[in-house]
Amino acid sequence: MSVLEIKTAGEPVLKQIAAPVRKIDKRIKKLLDDMAETMYATDGVGIAAPQVGVSLRIIVVDVENKRYDIINPEIIWREGSAIDTEGCLSCPDLFGDVERAEKIKLRYVTRYHKVKEIEAEGLLARCIQHEVDHLDGRLFIDIAQNIRKGNPPQRERQVK
Ligand code: CO
């Protein structure tokens, strides 16, 4: 596994609509593992493939020590709304308040080719919504309020 270079705001790949994964092969599995390693090395709780320069619909999330390797995600249901502070590996030193659905249902494909549906709330739901936005070329700074520099008060609650 290797730690990959993170693309930062201004790189065109972060503005593209990422393409669906058609075949889950060795290359995709290596990408998932490298994305996870990159996320852990940078203290993130989530990472999307465009952030490492790959325009494919893949995200990796780790909330409360459970890692999700998520291919071709679709948010099929949303409920409620919540505002919380977010940051992003691609926008170093910037934070802002983002309104997101409080609960979601996500359908995706696992690395073992299984279609899975999960319900998520709280930080996991927020993180998934942030990462899925990356697949549609949207950064949190495009939708955040009160964008500021520096560290947020509760570092462990950041979404990347
Ligand atoms: Co991000």
mmCIF file with all atom_site columns, C-alpha atoms and ligand atoms in Angstrom:
data_model
loop_
_atom_site.group_PDB
_atom_site.id
_atom_site.type_symbol
_atom_site.label_atom_id
_atom_site.label_alt_id
_atom_site.label_comp_id
_atom_site.label_asym_id
_atom_site.label_entity_id
_atom_site.label_seq_id
_atom_site.pdbx_PDB_ins_code
_atom_site.Cartn_x
_atom_site.Cartn_y
_atom_site.Cartn_z
_atom_site.occupancy
_atom_site.B_iso_or_equiv
_atom_site.pdbx_formal_charge
_atom_site.auth_seq_id
_atom_site.auth_comp_id
_atom_site.auth_asym_id
_atom_site.auth_atom_id
_atom_site.pdbx_PDB_model_num
ATOM   1   C  CA . MET A 1 1   ? 0.000   0.000  0.000   1.00 0.00 ? 1   MET A CA 1
ATOM   2   C  CA . SER A 1 2   ? 1.109   3.542  -0.492  1.00 0.00 ? 2   SER A CA 1
ATOM   3   C  CA . VAL A 1 3   ? 0.216   7.032  0.621   1.00 0.00 ? 3   VAL A CA 1
ATOM   4   C  CA . LEU A 1 4   ? -0.996  9.036  -2.371  1.00 0.00 ? 4   LEU A CA 1
ATOM   5   C  CA . GLU A 1 5   ? -0.649  12.724 -3.109  1.00 0.00 ? 5   GLU A CA 1
ATOM   6   C  CA . ILE A 1 6   ? -3.749  14.757 -2.223  1.00 0.00 ? 6   ILE A CA 1
ATOM   7   C  CA . LYS A 1 7   ? -5.093  17.120 -4.879  1.00 0.00 ? 7   LYS A CA 1
ATOM   8   C  CA . THR A 1 8   ? -6.081  20.507 -3.520  1.00 0.00 ? 8   THR A CA 1
ATOM   9   C  CA . ALA A 1 9   ? -8.776  23.009 -4.516  1.00 0.00 ? 9   ALA A CA 1
ATOM   10  C  CA . GLY A 1 10  ? -7.993  24.446 -7.945  1.00 0.00 ? 10  GLY A CA 1
ATOM   11  C  CA . GLU A 1 11  ? -7.071  21.075 -9.489  1.00 0.00 ? 11  GLU A CA 1
ATOM   12  C  CA . PRO A 1 12  ? -9.549  20.333 -12.333 1.00 0.00 ? 12  PRO A CA 1
ATOM   13  C  CA . VAL A 1 13  ? -10.105 16.699 -11.202 1.00 0.00 ? 13  VAL A CA 1
ATOM   14  C  CA . LEU A 1 14  ? -11.910 17.974 -8.095  1.00 0.00 ? 14  LEU A CA 1
ATOM   15  C  CA . LYS A 1 15  ? -14.483 19.729 -10.289 1.00 0.00 ? 15  LYS A CA 1
ATOM   16  C  CA . GLN A 1 16  ? -15.269 16.774 -12.555 1.00 0.00 ? 16  GLN A CA 1
ATOM   17  C  CA . ILE A 1 17  ? -18.227 14.398 -12.314 1.00 0.00 ? 17  ILE A CA 1
ATOM   18  C  CA . ALA A 1 18  ? -16.526 11.098 -11.505 1.00 0.00 ? 18  ALA A CA 1
ATOM   19  C  CA . ALA A 1 19  ? -17.327 8.020  -13.628 1.00 0.00 ? 19  ALA A CA 1
ATOM   20  C  CA . PRO A 1 20  ? -18.949 4.860  -12.232 1.00 0.00 ? 20  PRO A CA 1
ATOM   21  C  CA . VAL A 1 21  ? -16.704 1.852  -11.651 1.00 0.00 ? 21  VAL A CA 1
ATOM   22  C  CA . ARG A 1 22  ? -17.552 -0.831 -14.236 1.00 0.00 ? 22  ARG A CA 1
ATOM   23  C  CA . LYS A 1 23  ? -15.307 -3.641 -13.090 1.00 0.00 ? 23  LYS A CA 1
ATOM   24  C  CA . ILE A 1 24  ? -13.886 -4.220 -9.620  1.00 0.00 ? 24  ILE A CA 1
ATOM   25  C  CA . ASP A 1 25  ? -10.462 -5.562 -10.453 1.00 0.00 ? 25  ASP A CA 1
ATOM   26  C  CA . LYS A 1 26  ? -7.072  -5.651 -8.742  1.00 0.00 ? 26  LYS A CA 1
ATOM   27  C  CA . ARG A 1 27  ? -6.403  -2.052 -9.692  1.00 0.00 ? 27  ARG A CA 1
ATOM   28  C  CA . ILE A 1 28  ? -9.599  -0.873 -7.957  1.00 0.00 ? 28  ILE A CA 1
ATOM   29  C  CA . LYS A 1 29  ? -8.822  -2.930 -4.830  1.00 0.00 ? 29  LYS A CA 1
ATOM   30  C  CA . LYS A 1 30  ? -5.316  -1.450 -4.675  1.00 0.00 ? 30  LYS A CA 1
ATOM   31  C  CA . LEU A 1 31  ? -6.798  2.026  -5.092  1.00 0.00 ? 31  LEU A CA 1
ATOM   32  C  CA . LEU A 1 32  ? -9.182  1.374  -2.150  1.00 0.00 ? 32  LEU A CA 1
ATOM   33  C  CA . ASP A 1 33  ? -6.267  0.254  0.037   1.00 0.00 ? 33  ASP A CA 1
ATOM   34  C  CA . ASP A 1 34  ? -4.078  3.182  -0.998  1.00 0.00 ? 34  ASP A CA 1
ATOM   35  C  CA . MET A 1 35  ? -6.926  5.624  -0.375  1.00 0.00 ? 35  MET A CA 1
ATOM   36  C  CA . ALA A 1 36  ? -7.432  4.136  3.104   1.00 0.00 ? 36  ALA A CA 1
ATOM   37  C  CA . GLU A 1 37  ? -3.728  4.400  3.873   1.00 0.00 ? 37  GLU A CA 1
ATOM   38  C  CA . THR A 1 38  ? -3.677  8.003  2.652   1.00 0.00 ? 38  THR A CA 1
ATOM   39  C  CA . MET A 1 39  ? -6.726  8.806  4.806   1.00 0.00 ? 39  MET A CA 1
ATOM   40  C  CA . TYR A 1 40  ? -5.156  7.265  7.935   1.00 0.00 ? 40  TYR A CA 1
ATOM   41  C  CA . ALA A 1 41  ? -1.820  8.998  7.281   1.00 0.00 ? 41  ALA A CA 1
ATOM   42  C  CA . THR A 1 42  ? -3.537  12.373 7.136   1.00 0.00 ? 42  THR A CA 1
ATOM   43  C  CA . ASP A 1 43  ? -5.929  11.813 10.057  1.00 0.00 ? 43  ASP A CA 1
ATOM   44  C  CA . GLY A 1 44  ? -9.024  12.029 7.875   1.00 0.00 ? 44  GLY A CA 1
ATOM   45  C  CA . VAL A 1 45  ? -12.303 10.187 8.400   1.00 0.00 ? 45  VAL A CA 1
ATOM   46  C  CA . GLY A 1 46  ? -13.117 9.986  4.710   1.00 0.00 ? 46  GLY A CA 1
ATOM   47  C  CA . ILE A 1 47  ? -11.529 10.286 1.287   1.00 0.00 ? 47  ILE A CA 1
ATOM   48  C  CA . ALA A 1 48  ? -12.854 10.294 -2.283  1.00 0.00 ? 48  ALA A CA 1
ATOM   49  C  CA . ALA A 1 49  ? -10.983 9.034  -5.355  1.00 0.00 ? 49  ALA A CA 1
ATOM   50  C  CA . PRO A 1 50  ? -10.888 12.451 -7.102  1.00 0.00 ? 50  PRO A CA 1
ATOM   51  C  CA . GLN A 1 51  ? -8.864  13.700 -4.131  1.00 0.00 ? 51  GLN A CA 1
ATOM   52  C  CA . VAL A 1 52  ? -6.051  11.384 -5.212  1.00 0.00 ? 52  VAL A CA 1
ATOM   53  C  CA . GLY A 1 53  ? -6.482  12.319 -8.864  1.00 0.00 ? 53  GLY A CA 1
ATOM   54  C  CA . VAL A 1 54  ? -8.733  9.429  -9.951  1.00 0.00 ? 54  VAL A CA 1
ATOM   55  C  CA . SER A 1 55  ? -12.091 10.430 -11.409 1.00 0.00 ? 55  SER A CA 1
ATOM   56  C  CA . LEU A 1 56  ? -14.032 7.317  -10.340 1.00 0.00 ? 56  LEU A CA 1
ATOM   57  C  CA . ARG A 1 57  ? -17.010 6.917  -7.982  1.00 0.00 ? 57  ARG A CA 1
ATOM   58  C  CA . ILE A 1 58  ? -15.139 5.461  -5.020  1.00 0.00 ? 58  ILE A CA 1
ATOM   59  C  CA . ILE A 1 59  ? -14.961 6.625  -1.424  1.00 0.00 ? 59  ILE A CA 1
ATOM   60  C  CA . VAL A 1 60  ? -13.437 5.242  1.764   1.00 0.00 ? 60  VAL A CA 1
ATOM   61  C  CA . VAL A 1 61  ? -14.806 6.247  5.138   1.00 0.00 ? 61  VAL A CA 1
ATOM   62  C  CA . ASP A 1 62  ? -13.712 5.311  8.644   1.00 0.00 ? 62  ASP A CA 1
ATOM   63  C  CA . VAL A 1 63  ? -15.920 6.437  11.484  1.00 0.00 ? 63  VAL A CA 1
ATOM   64  C  CA . GLU A 1 64  ? -15.568 4.900  14.956  1.00 0.00 ? 64  GLU A CA 1
ATOM   65  C  CA . ASN A 1 65  ? -12.996 2.388  13.745  1.00 0.00 ? 65  ASN A CA 1
ATOM   66  C  CA . LYS A 1 66  ? -15.190 0.843  11.103  1.00 0.00 ? 66  LYS A CA 1
ATOM   67  C  CA . ARG A 1 67  ? -13.899 1.149  7.568   1.00 0.00 ? 67  ARG A CA 1
ATOM   68  C  CA . TYR A 1 68  ? -16.292 1.272  4.642   1.00 0.00 ? 68  TYR A CA 1
ATOM   69  C  CA . ASP A 1 69  ? -14.986 0.706  1.117   1.00 0.00 ? 69  ASP A CA 1
ATOM   70  C  CA . ILE A 1 70  ? -17.726 2.256  -1.003  1.00 0.00 ? 70  ILE A CA 1
ATOM   71  C  CA . ILE A 1 71  ? -18.018 1.880  -4.775  1.00 0.00 ? 71  ILE A CA 1
ATOM   72  C  CA . ASN A 1 72  ? -20.687 3.605  -6.901  1.00 0.00 ? 72  ASN A CA 1
ATOM   73  C  CA . PRO A 1 73  ? -22.546 5.137  -3.923  1.00 0.00 ? 73  PRO A CA 1
ATOM   74  C  CA . GLU A 1 74  ? -26.115 6.400  -4.240  1.00 0.00 ? 74  GLU A CA 1
ATOM   75  C  CA . ILE A 1 75  ? -27.871 8.238  -1.449  1.00 0.00 ? 75  ILE A CA 1
ATOM   76  C  CA . ILE A 1 76  ? -31.395 6.889  -1.842  1.00 0.00 ? 76  ILE A CA 1
ATOM   77  C  CA . TRP A 1 77  ? -33.084 8.535  1.117   1.00 0.00 ? 77  TRP A CA 1
ATOM   78  C  CA . ARG A 1 78  ? -32.397 11.561 3.325   1.00 0.00 ? 78  ARG A CA 1
ATOM   79  C  CA . GLU A 1 79  ? -34.078 12.827 6.472   1.00 0.00 ? 79  GLU A CA 1
ATOM   80  C  CA . GLY A 1 80  ? -33.704 15.787 8.781   1.00 0.00 ? 80  GLY A CA 1
ATOM   81  C  CA . SER A 1 81  ? -31.029 18.410 8.751   1.00 0.00 ? 81  SER A CA 1
ATOM   82  C  CA . ALA A 1 82  ? -28.035 19.284 10.867  1.00 0.00 ? 82  ALA A CA 1
ATOM   83  C  CA . ILE A 1 83  ? -25.303 21.895 10.753  1.00 0.00 ? 83  ILE A CA 1
ATOM   84  C  CA . ASP A 1 84  ? -21.760 21.046 11.822  1.00 0.00 ? 84  ASP A CA 1
ATOM   85  C  CA . THR A 1 85  ? -18.180 22.081 11.164  1.00 0.00 ? 85  THR A CA 1
ATOM   86  C  CA . GLU A 1 86  ? -16.334 20.440 8.300   1.00 0.00 ? 86  GLU A CA 1
ATOM   87  C  CA . GLY A 1 87  ? -12.871 20.565 6.842   1.00 0.00 ? 87  GLY A CA 1
ATOM   88  C  CA . CYS A 1 88  ? -11.358 18.770 3.850   1.00 0.00 ? 88  CYS A CA 1
ATOM   89  C  CA . LEU A 1 89  ? -7.991  17.263 2.989   1.00 0.00 ? 89  LEU A CA 1
ATOM   90  C  CA . SER A 1 90  ? -8.235  19.135 -0.311  1.00 0.00 ? 90  SER A CA 1
ATOM   91  C  CA . CYS A 1 91  ? -8.792  22.516 1.388   1.00 0.00 ? 91  CYS A CA 1
ATOM   92  C  CA . PRO A 1 92  ? -6.007  22.695 3.975   1.00 0.00 ? 92  PRO A CA 1
ATOM   93  C  CA . ASP A 1 93  ? -6.596  24.928 7.003   1.00 0.00 ? 93  ASP A CA 1
ATOM   94  C  CA . LEU A 1 94  ? -10.146 25.875 6.014   1.00 0.00 ? 94  LEU A CA 1
ATOM   95  C  CA . PHE A 1 95  ? -13.247 25.069 8.019   1.00 0.00 ? 95  PHE A CA 1
ATOM   96  C  CA . GLY A 1 96  ? -16.872 25.959 7.682   1.00 0.00 ? 96  GLY A CA 1
ATOM   97  C  CA . ASP A 1 97  ? -20.378 25.077 8.779   1.00 0.00 ? 97  ASP A CA 1
ATOM   98  C  CA . VAL A 1 98  ? -22.324 22.843 6.440   1.00 0.00 ? 98  VAL A CA 1
ATOM   99  C  CA . GLU A 1 99  ? -25.976 21.873 6.528   1.00 0.00 ? 99  GLU A CA 1
ATOM   100 C  CA . ARG A 1 100 ? -26.525 18.210 5.670   1.00 0.00 ? 100 ARG A CA 1
ATOM   101 C  CA . ALA A 1 101 ? -29.248 15.610 6.064   1.00 0.00 ? 101 ALA A CA 1
ATOM   102 C  CA . GLU A 1 102 ? -29.115 14.089 9.528   1.00 0.00 ? 102 GLU A CA 1
ATOM   103 C  CA . LYS A 1 103 ? -29.929 10.557 8.396   1.00 0.00 ? 103 LYS A CA 1
ATOM   104 C  CA . ILE A 1 104 ? -29.390 8.887  5.057   1.00 0.00 ? 104 ILE A CA 1
ATOM   105 C  CA . LYS A 1 105 ? -29.770 5.545  3.389   1.00 0.00 ? 105 LYS A CA 1
ATOM   106 C  CA . LEU A 1 106 ? -26.872 4.625  1.127   1.00 0.00 ? 106 LEU A CA 1
ATOM   107 C  CA . ARG A 1 107 ? -26.750 1.973  -1.565  1.00 0.00 ? 107 ARG A CA 1
ATOM   108 C  CA . TYR A 1 108 ? -23.311 0.959  -2.819  1.00 0.00 ? 108 TYR A CA 1
ATOM   109 C  CA . VAL A 1 109 ? -21.181 -1.889 -4.089  1.00 0.00 ? 109 VAL A CA 1
ATOM   110 C  CA . THR A 1 110 ? -18.576 -3.483 -1.834  1.00 0.00 ? 110 THR A CA 1
ATOM   111 C  CA . ARG A 1 111 ? -15.106 -4.547 -2.938  1.00 0.00 ? 111 ARG A CA 1
ATOM   112 C  CA . TYR A 1 112 ? -16.549 -8.080 -3.014  1.00 0.00 ? 112 TYR A CA 1
ATOM   113 C  CA . HIS A 1 113 ? -19.115 -7.092 -5.670  1.00 0.00 ? 113 HIS A CA 1
ATOM   114 C  CA . LYS A 1 114 ? -22.061 -7.147 -3.247  1.00 0.00 ? 114 LYS A CA 1
ATOM   115 C  CA . VAL A 1 115 ? -24.757 -4.485 -3.411  1.00 0.00 ? 115 VAL A CA 1
ATOM   116 C  CA . LYS A 1 116 ? -25.296 -3.211 0.091   1.00 0.00 ? 116 LYS A CA 1
ATOM   117 C  CA . GLU A 1 117 ? -27.655 -0.751 1.771   1.00 0.00 ? 117 GLU A CA 1
ATOM   118 C  CA . ILE A 1 118 ? -26.859 0.945  5.049   1.00 0.00 ? 118 ILE A CA 1
ATOM   119 C  CA . GLU A 1 119 ? -28.547 3.601  7.119   1.00 0.00 ? 119 GLU A CA 1
ATOM   120 C  CA . ALA A 1 120 ? -26.269 6.223  8.621   1.00 0.00 ? 120 ALA A CA 1
ATOM   121 C  CA . GLU A 1 121 ? -26.707 9.162  10.928  1.00 0.00 ? 121 GLU A CA 1
ATOM   122 C  CA . GLY A 1 122 ? -24.550 11.698 12.721  1.00 0.00 ? 122 GLY A CA 1
ATOM   123 C  CA . LEU A 1 123 ? -20.894 11.883 11.745  1.00 0.00 ? 123 LEU A CA 1
ATOM   124 C  CA . LEU A 1 124 ? -21.051 8.843  9.438   1.00 0.00 ? 124 LEU A CA 1
ATOM   125 C  CA . ALA A 1 125 ? -23.969 10.347 7.486   1.00 0.00 ? 125 ALA A CA 1
ATOM   126 C  CA . ARG A 1 126 ? -22.186 13.698 7.270   1.00 0.00 ? 126 ARG A CA 1
ATOM   127 C  CA . CYS A 1 127 ? -18.954 12.145 6.126   1.00 0.00 ? 127 CYS A CA 1
ATOM   128 C  CA . ILE A 1 128 ? -20.645 10.065 3.409   1.00 0.00 ? 128 ILE A CA 1
ATOM   129 C  CA . GLN A 1 129 ? -22.506 13.128 2.086   1.00 0.00 ? 129 GLN A CA 1
ATOM   130 C  CA . HIS A 1 130 ? -19.253 15.142 2.034   1.00 0.00 ? 130 HIS A CA 1
ATOM   131 C  CA . GLU A 1 131 ? -17.442 12.388 0.108   1.00 0.00 ? 131 GLU A CA 1
ATOM   132 C  CA . VAL A 1 132 ? -20.300 11.779 -2.353  1.00 0.00 ? 132 VAL A CA 1
ATOM   133 C  CA . ASP A 1 133 ? -20.223 15.515 -3.090  1.00 0.00 ? 133 ASP A CA 1
ATOM   134 C  CA . HIS A 1 134 ? -16.579 15.088 -4.143  1.00 0.00 ? 134 HIS A CA 1
ATOM   135 C  CA . LEU A 1 135 ? -17.765 12.588 -6.796  1.00 0.00 ? 135 LEU A CA 1
ATOM   136 C  CA . ASP A 1 136 ? -20.028 15.276 -8.237  1.00 0.00 ? 136 ASP A CA 1
ATOM   137 C  CA . GLY A 1 137 ? -17.295 17.914 -8.321  1.00 0.00 ? 137 GLY A CA 1
ATOM   138 C  CA . ARG A 1 138 ? -18.536 19.724 -5.235  1.00 0.00 ? 138 ARG A CA 1
ATOM   139 C  CA . LEU A 1 139 ? -16.290 20.845 -2.376  1.00 0.00 ? 139 LEU A CA 1
ATOM   140 C  CA . PHE A 1 140 ? -17.559 21.761 1.090   1.00 0.00 ? 140 PHE A CA 1
ATOM   141 C  CA . ILE A 1 141 ? -16.295 25.319 0.544   1.00 0.00 ? 141 ILE A CA 1
ATOM   142 C  CA . ASP A 1 142 ? -18.848 25.609 -2.296  1.00 0.00 ? 142 ASP A CA 1
ATOM   143 C  CA . ILE A 1 143 ? -21.731 25.153 0.157   1.00 0.00 ? 143 ILE A CA 1
ATOM   144 C  CA . ALA A 1 144 ? -20.346 26.085 3.606   1.00 0.00 ? 144 ALA A CA 1
ATOM   145 C  CA . GLN A 1 145 ? -21.261 29.102 5.711   1.00 0.00 ? 145 GLN A CA 1
ATOM   146 C  CA . ASN A 1 146 ? -18.846 31.000 7.897   1.00 0.00 ? 146 ASN A CA 1
ATOM   147 C  CA . ILE A 1 147 ? -15.689 29.671 6.198   1.00 0.00 ? 147 ILE A CA 1
ATOM   148 C  CA . ARG A 1 148 ? -12.650 30.329 8.370   1.00 0.00 ? 148 ARG A CA 1
ATOM   149 C  CA . LYS A 1 149 ? -8.970  29.487 8.712   1.00 0.00 ? 149 LYS A CA 1
ATOM   150 C  CA . GLY A 1 150 ? -7.408  27.465 11.491  1.00 0.00 ? 150 GLY A CA 1
ATOM   151 C  CA . ASN A 1 151 ? -8.512  24.542 13.610  1.00 0.00 ? 151 ASN A CA 1
ATOM   152 C  CA . PRO A 1 152 ? -12.137 23.881 14.537  1.00 0.00 ? 152 PRO A CA 1
ATOM   153 C  CA . PRO A 1 153 ? -12.916 23.562 18.243  1.00 0.00 ? 153 PRO A CA 1
ATOM   154 C  CA . GLN A 1 154 ? -13.498 19.787 18.143  1.00 0.00 ? 154 GLN A CA 1
ATOM   155 C  CA . ARG A 1 155 ? -10.858 18.361 15.930  1.00 0.00 ? 155 ARG A CA 1
ATOM   156 C  CA . GLU A 1 156 ? -12.142 14.795 16.161  1.00 0.00 ? 156 GLU A CA 1
ATOM   157 C  CA . ARG A 1 157 ? -15.458 15.792 14.588  1.00 0.00 ? 157 ARG A CA 1
ATOM   158 C  CA . GLN A 1 158 ? -13.977 17.075 11.364  1.00 0.00 ? 158 GLN A CA 1
ATOM   159 C  CA . VAL A 1 159 ? -14.982 15.581 8.095   1.00 0.00 ? 159 VAL A CA 1
ATOM   160 C  CA . LYS A 1 160 ? -12.342 15.456 5.414   1.00 0.00 ? 160 LYS A CA 1
HETATM 161 CO CO . CO  B 2 .   ? -13.261 16.521 1.362   1.00 0.00 ? 1   CO  B CO 1
#
